[in-house]
mmCIF file of C-alpha atoms in Angstrom:
data_model
loop_
_atom_site.group_PDB
_atom_site.id
_atom_site.type_symbol
_atom_site.label_atom_id
_atom_site.label_comp_id
_atom_site.label_asym_id
_atom_site.label_seq_id
_atom_site.Cartn_x
_atom_site.Cartn_y
_atom_site.Cartn_z
ATOM 1 C CA MET A 270 83.753 101.077 79.607
ATOM 2 C CA CYS A 271 86.854 101.743 81.772
ATOM 3 C CA ILE A 272 85.669 105.279 82.502
ATOM 4 C CA ILE A 273 82.331 104.000 83.788
ATOM 5 C CA LEU A 274 83.958 101.373 85.985
ATOM 6 C CA SER A 275 86.504 103.757 87.464
ATOM 7 C CA SER A 276 83.859 106.341 88.387
ATOM 8 C CA GLU A 277 81.647 103.831 90.205
ATOM 9 C CA ARG A 278 81.945 103.660 93.981
ATOM 10 C CA ASN A 279 81.684 100.606 96.121
ATOM 11 C CA GLU A 280 78.311 101.076 97.803
ATOM 12 C CA VAL A 281 78.436 97.888 99.863
ATOM 13 C CA ASP A 282 79.321 98.224 103.565
ATOM 14 C CA ASP A 283 81.597 95.816 105.432
ATOM 15 C CA ASN A 284 78.415 94.470 106.965
ATOM 16 C CA ILE A 285 76.430 93.623 103.843
ATOM 17 C CA LEU A 286 73.243 93.324 105.892
ATOM 18 C CA LEU A 287 73.321 97.103 106.445
ATOM 19 C CA THR A 288 72.988 97.736 102.705
ATOM 20 C CA LEU A 289 69.867 95.598 102.279
ATOM 21 C CA ASN A 290 66.408 97.170 102.457
ATOM 22 C CA LYS A 291 63.918 94.379 101.886
ATOM 23 C CA PRO A 292 62.482 91.866 102.631
ATOM 24 C CA LYS A 293 62.512 92.808 106.302
ATOM 25 C CA TRP A 294 61.919 89.252 107.562
ATOM 26 C CA LEU A 295 65.000 88.009 105.712
ATOM 27 C CA ILE A 296 67.166 90.804 107.127
ATOM 28 C CA VAL A 297 65.942 90.064 110.662
ATOM 29 C CA ALA A 298 66.547 86.320 110.183
ATOM 30 C CA ALA A 299 70.044 86.940 108.770
ATOM 31 C CA ASN A 300 70.950 89.256 111.665
ATOM 32 C CA LEU A 301 69.677 86.653 114.135
ATOM 33 C CA MET A 302 71.891 84.017 112.501
ATOM 34 C CA VAL A 303 74.872 86.374 112.706
ATOM 35 C CA VAL A 304 74.254 86.922 116.431
ATOM 36 C CA ILE A 305 73.995 83.165 117.056
ATOM 37 C CA HIS A 306 77.169 82.551 115.043
ATOM 38 C CA VAL A 307 79.129 85.291 116.804
ATOM 39 C CA ILE A 308 78.084 84.130 120.271
ATOM 40 C CA GLY A 309 79.291 80.612 119.525
ATOM 41 C CA SER A 310 82.433 81.457 117.590
ATOM 42 C CA TYR A 311 83.541 84.142 120.050
ATOM 43 C CA GLN A 312 83.524 81.542 122.806
ATOM 44 C CA ILE A 313 85.608 79.153 120.721
ATOM 45 C CA TYR A 314 88.221 81.698 119.655
ATOM 46 C CA ALA A 315 88.375 83.421 123.046
ATOM 47 C CA MET A 316 88.717 80.209 125.063
ATOM 48 C CA PRO A 317 92.549 80.050 124.779
ATOM 49 C CA VAL A 318 92.730 83.691 125.884
ATOM 50 C CA PHE A 319 90.397 82.999 128.809
ATOM 51 C CA ASP A 320 92.578 80.066 129.809
ATOM 52 C CA MET A 321 95.753 82.140 129.595
ATOM 53 C CA ILE A 322 94.257 84.978 131.678
ATOM 54 C CA GLU A 323 92.987 82.586 134.336
ATOM 55 C CA THR A 324 96.330 80.733 134.458
ATOM 56 C CA VAL A 325 98.192 83.998 135.018
ATOM 57 C CA LEU A 326 95.724 85.101 137.699
ATOM 58 C CA VAL A 327 95.889 81.785 139.573
ATOM 59 C CA LYS A 328 99.550 80.784 139.199
ATOM 60 C CA LYS A 329 101.377 84.095 139.146
ATOM 61 C CA MET A 330 99.045 86.402 141.056
ATOM 62 C CA LYS A 331 97.933 83.697 143.547
ATOM 63 C CA PHE A 332 94.158 84.166 143.164
ATOM 64 C CA THR A 333 92.045 81.205 144.198
ATOM 65 C CA PRO A 334 90.254 79.625 141.243
ATOM 66 C CA CYS A 335 86.510 80.134 141.603
ATOM 67 C CA PHE A 336 83.422 81.092 139.654
ATOM 68 C CA LYS A 337 83.682 84.748 140.665
ATOM 69 C CA LEU A 338 87.262 84.986 139.323
ATOM 70 C CA ARG A 339 86.221 83.443 136.006
ATOM 71 C CA LEU A 340 83.213 85.733 135.696
ATOM 72 C CA ILE A 341 85.204 88.884 136.414
ATOM 73 C CA ALA A 342 88.212 87.922 134.243
ATOM 74 C CA ARG A 343 86.113 86.869 131.249
ATOM 75 C CA SER A 344 83.758 89.833 131.522
ATOM 76 C CA THR A 345 86.715 92.216 131.697
ATOM 77 C CA TYR A 346 88.211 90.657 128.574
ATOM 78 C CA VAL A 347 84.889 90.865 126.706
ATOM 79 C CA ALA A 348 84.457 94.508 127.755
ATOM 80 C CA PHE A 349 88.022 95.275 126.630
ATOM 81 C CA THR A 350 87.518 93.694 123.212
ATOM 82 C CA MET A 351 84.194 95.510 122.842
ATOM 83 C CA PHE A 352 85.914 98.816 123.694
ATOM 84 C CA VAL A 353 88.647 98.162 121.126
ATOM 85 C CA GLY A 354 86.041 97.180 118.521
ATOM 86 C CA MET A 355 84.089 100.385 119.109
ATOM 87 C CA THR A 356 87.192 102.570 119.226
ATOM 88 C CA PHE A 357 88.731 101.293 115.993
ATOM 89 C CA PRO A 358 85.903 100.535 113.575
ATOM 90 C CA PHE A 359 88.129 99.222 110.787
ATOM 91 C CA PHE A 360 86.748 95.758 111.412
ATOM 92 C CA GLY A 361 86.382 94.766 107.760
ATOM 93 C CA GLY A 362 89.925 95.778 106.918
ATOM 94 C CA LEU A 363 91.293 94.310 110.118
ATOM 95 C CA LEU A 364 89.454 91.063 109.466
ATOM 96 C CA GLY A 365 90.936 90.884 105.975
ATOM 97 C CA PHE A 366 94.410 91.718 107.226
ATOM 98 C CA ILE A 367 94.544 89.328 110.174
ATOM 99 C CA GLY A 368 92.311 86.737 108.546
ATOM 100 C CA GLY A 369 94.684 86.404 105.627
ATOM 101 C CA PHE A 370 97.481 85.381 107.956
ATOM 102 C CA ALA A 371 95.485 83.334 110.446
ATOM 103 C CA PHE A 372 92.296 81.939 108.957
ATOM 104 C CA ALA A 373 93.231 81.342 105.310
ATOM 105 C CA PRO A 374 95.989 78.834 106.123
ATOM 106 C CA THR A 375 94.021 76.976 108.787
ATOM 107 C CA THR A 376 90.822 76.922 106.744
ATOM 108 C CA TYR A 377 91.900 76.507 103.136
ATOM 109 C CA PHE A 378 95.264 74.945 102.566
ATOM 110 C CA LEU A 379 96.724 73.349 105.707
ATOM 111 C CA PRO A 380 93.906 70.766 105.982
ATOM 112 C CA CYS A 381 94.406 69.948 102.290
ATOM 113 C CA ILE A 382 98.145 69.510 102.746
ATOM 114 C CA MET A 383 97.536 67.242 105.738
ATOM 115 C CA TRP A 384 94.988 65.245 103.727
ATOM 116 C CA LEU A 385 97.450 64.754 100.870
ATOM 117 C CA LEU A 386 100.229 63.723 103.257
ATOM 118 C CA LEU A 387 98.075 61.294 105.231
ATOM 119 C CA TYR A 388 96.026 59.648 102.503
ATOM 120 C CA LYS A 389 98.531 59.883 99.649
ATOM 121 C CA SER A 390 95.964 60.391 96.892
ATOM 122 C CA LYS A 391 96.879 59.287 93.382
ATOM 123 C CA ARG A 392 98.273 62.097 91.270
ATOM 124 C CA PHE A 393 95.693 63.859 89.109
ATOM 125 C CA SER A 394 92.779 62.043 90.731
ATOM 126 C CA LEU A 395 89.705 64.096 91.633
ATOM 127 C CA SER A 396 90.744 64.226 95.304
ATOM 128 C CA TRP A 397 94.311 65.243 94.444
ATOM 129 C CA CYS A 398 93.174 67.969 92.001
ATOM 130 C CA SER A 399 90.534 69.404 94.326
ATOM 131 C CA ASN A 400 93.000 69.539 97.223
ATOM 132 C CA TRP A 401 95.608 71.269 95.087
ATOM 133 C CA PHE A 402 92.982 73.743 93.868
ATOM 134 C CA CYS A 403 92.149 74.583 97.506
ATOM 135 C CA ILE A 404 95.859 74.890 98.330
ATOM 136 C CA VAL A 405 96.507 77.343 95.489
ATOM 137 C CA PHE A 406 93.305 79.282 96.259
ATOM 138 C CA GLY A 407 94.206 79.435 99.969
ATOM 139 C CA VAL A 408 97.739 80.664 99.320
ATOM 140 C CA LEU A 409 96.436 83.363 96.962
ATOM 141 C CA LEU A 410 93.887 84.371 99.574
ATOM 142 C CA MET A 411 96.584 84.446 102.255
ATOM 143 C CA VAL A 412 98.716 86.782 100.115
ATOM 144 C CA LEU A 413 96.017 89.071 98.683
ATOM 145 C CA SER A 414 93.713 89.412 101.686
ATOM 146 C CA PRO A 415 96.219 91.206 103.959
ATOM 147 C CA ILE A 416 97.106 93.576 101.133
ATOM 148 C CA GLY A 417 93.459 94.510 100.571
ATOM 149 C CA GLY A 418 92.806 94.760 104.314
ATOM 150 C CA LEU A 419 95.789 97.042 104.849
ATOM 151 C CA LYS A 420 94.715 99.249 101.933
ATOM 152 C CA GLN A 421 91.215 99.517 103.400
ATOM 153 C CA ILE A 422 92.564 100.382 106.864
ATOM 154 C CA ILE A 423 94.854 103.069 105.417
ATOM 155 C CA ASN A 424 91.963 104.611 103.460
ATOM 156 C CA GLN A 425 89.697 104.646 106.528
ATOM 157 C CA VAL A 426 92.355 106.066 108.866
ATOM 158 C CA LYS A 427 92.686 109.155 106.657
ATOM 159 C CA THR A 428 89.174 110.333 107.522
ATOM 160 C CA TYR A 429 88.721 108.681 110.921
ATOM 161 C CA GLN A 430 87.809 110.678 114.035
ATOM 162 C CA PHE A 431 87.483 109.032 117.453
ATOM 163 C CA TYR A 432 83.880 108.632 118.626
ATOM 164 C CA SER A 433 82.398 110.965 116.032
#
């Protein structure tokens, strides 16, 4: 059994939708949902960066705040991130590496810790147990995800060639 498992390869891409073949309508619908999600979430996560760029341009470089400045600054940032994403296609590994440090705490265990501190649930109640389960799961994810992401990046860098 161990020999069979060790000889198998992982045939699933970082983007699982690329490995699917049918039904076509479901793949198209899933890709459409991904595009809608990315458009919305990119705006949310990039907004602090947009604000920082515009603050530097207006306060330190003395540009006048206007629509044209916002359009050029934001478009330049989007083009830069697109260039970096195309240049270094280790997105799955990078997402696991950075996501373990950034998204696991803010998504899994910090809200649970805040809930327990604010509402002071009774010990061993359903709420208390479920929050502690999420805390332990989130901490494990925060520790293991960067390790797996770094391993994946290292494996991909070995065979990587720019723009091939």
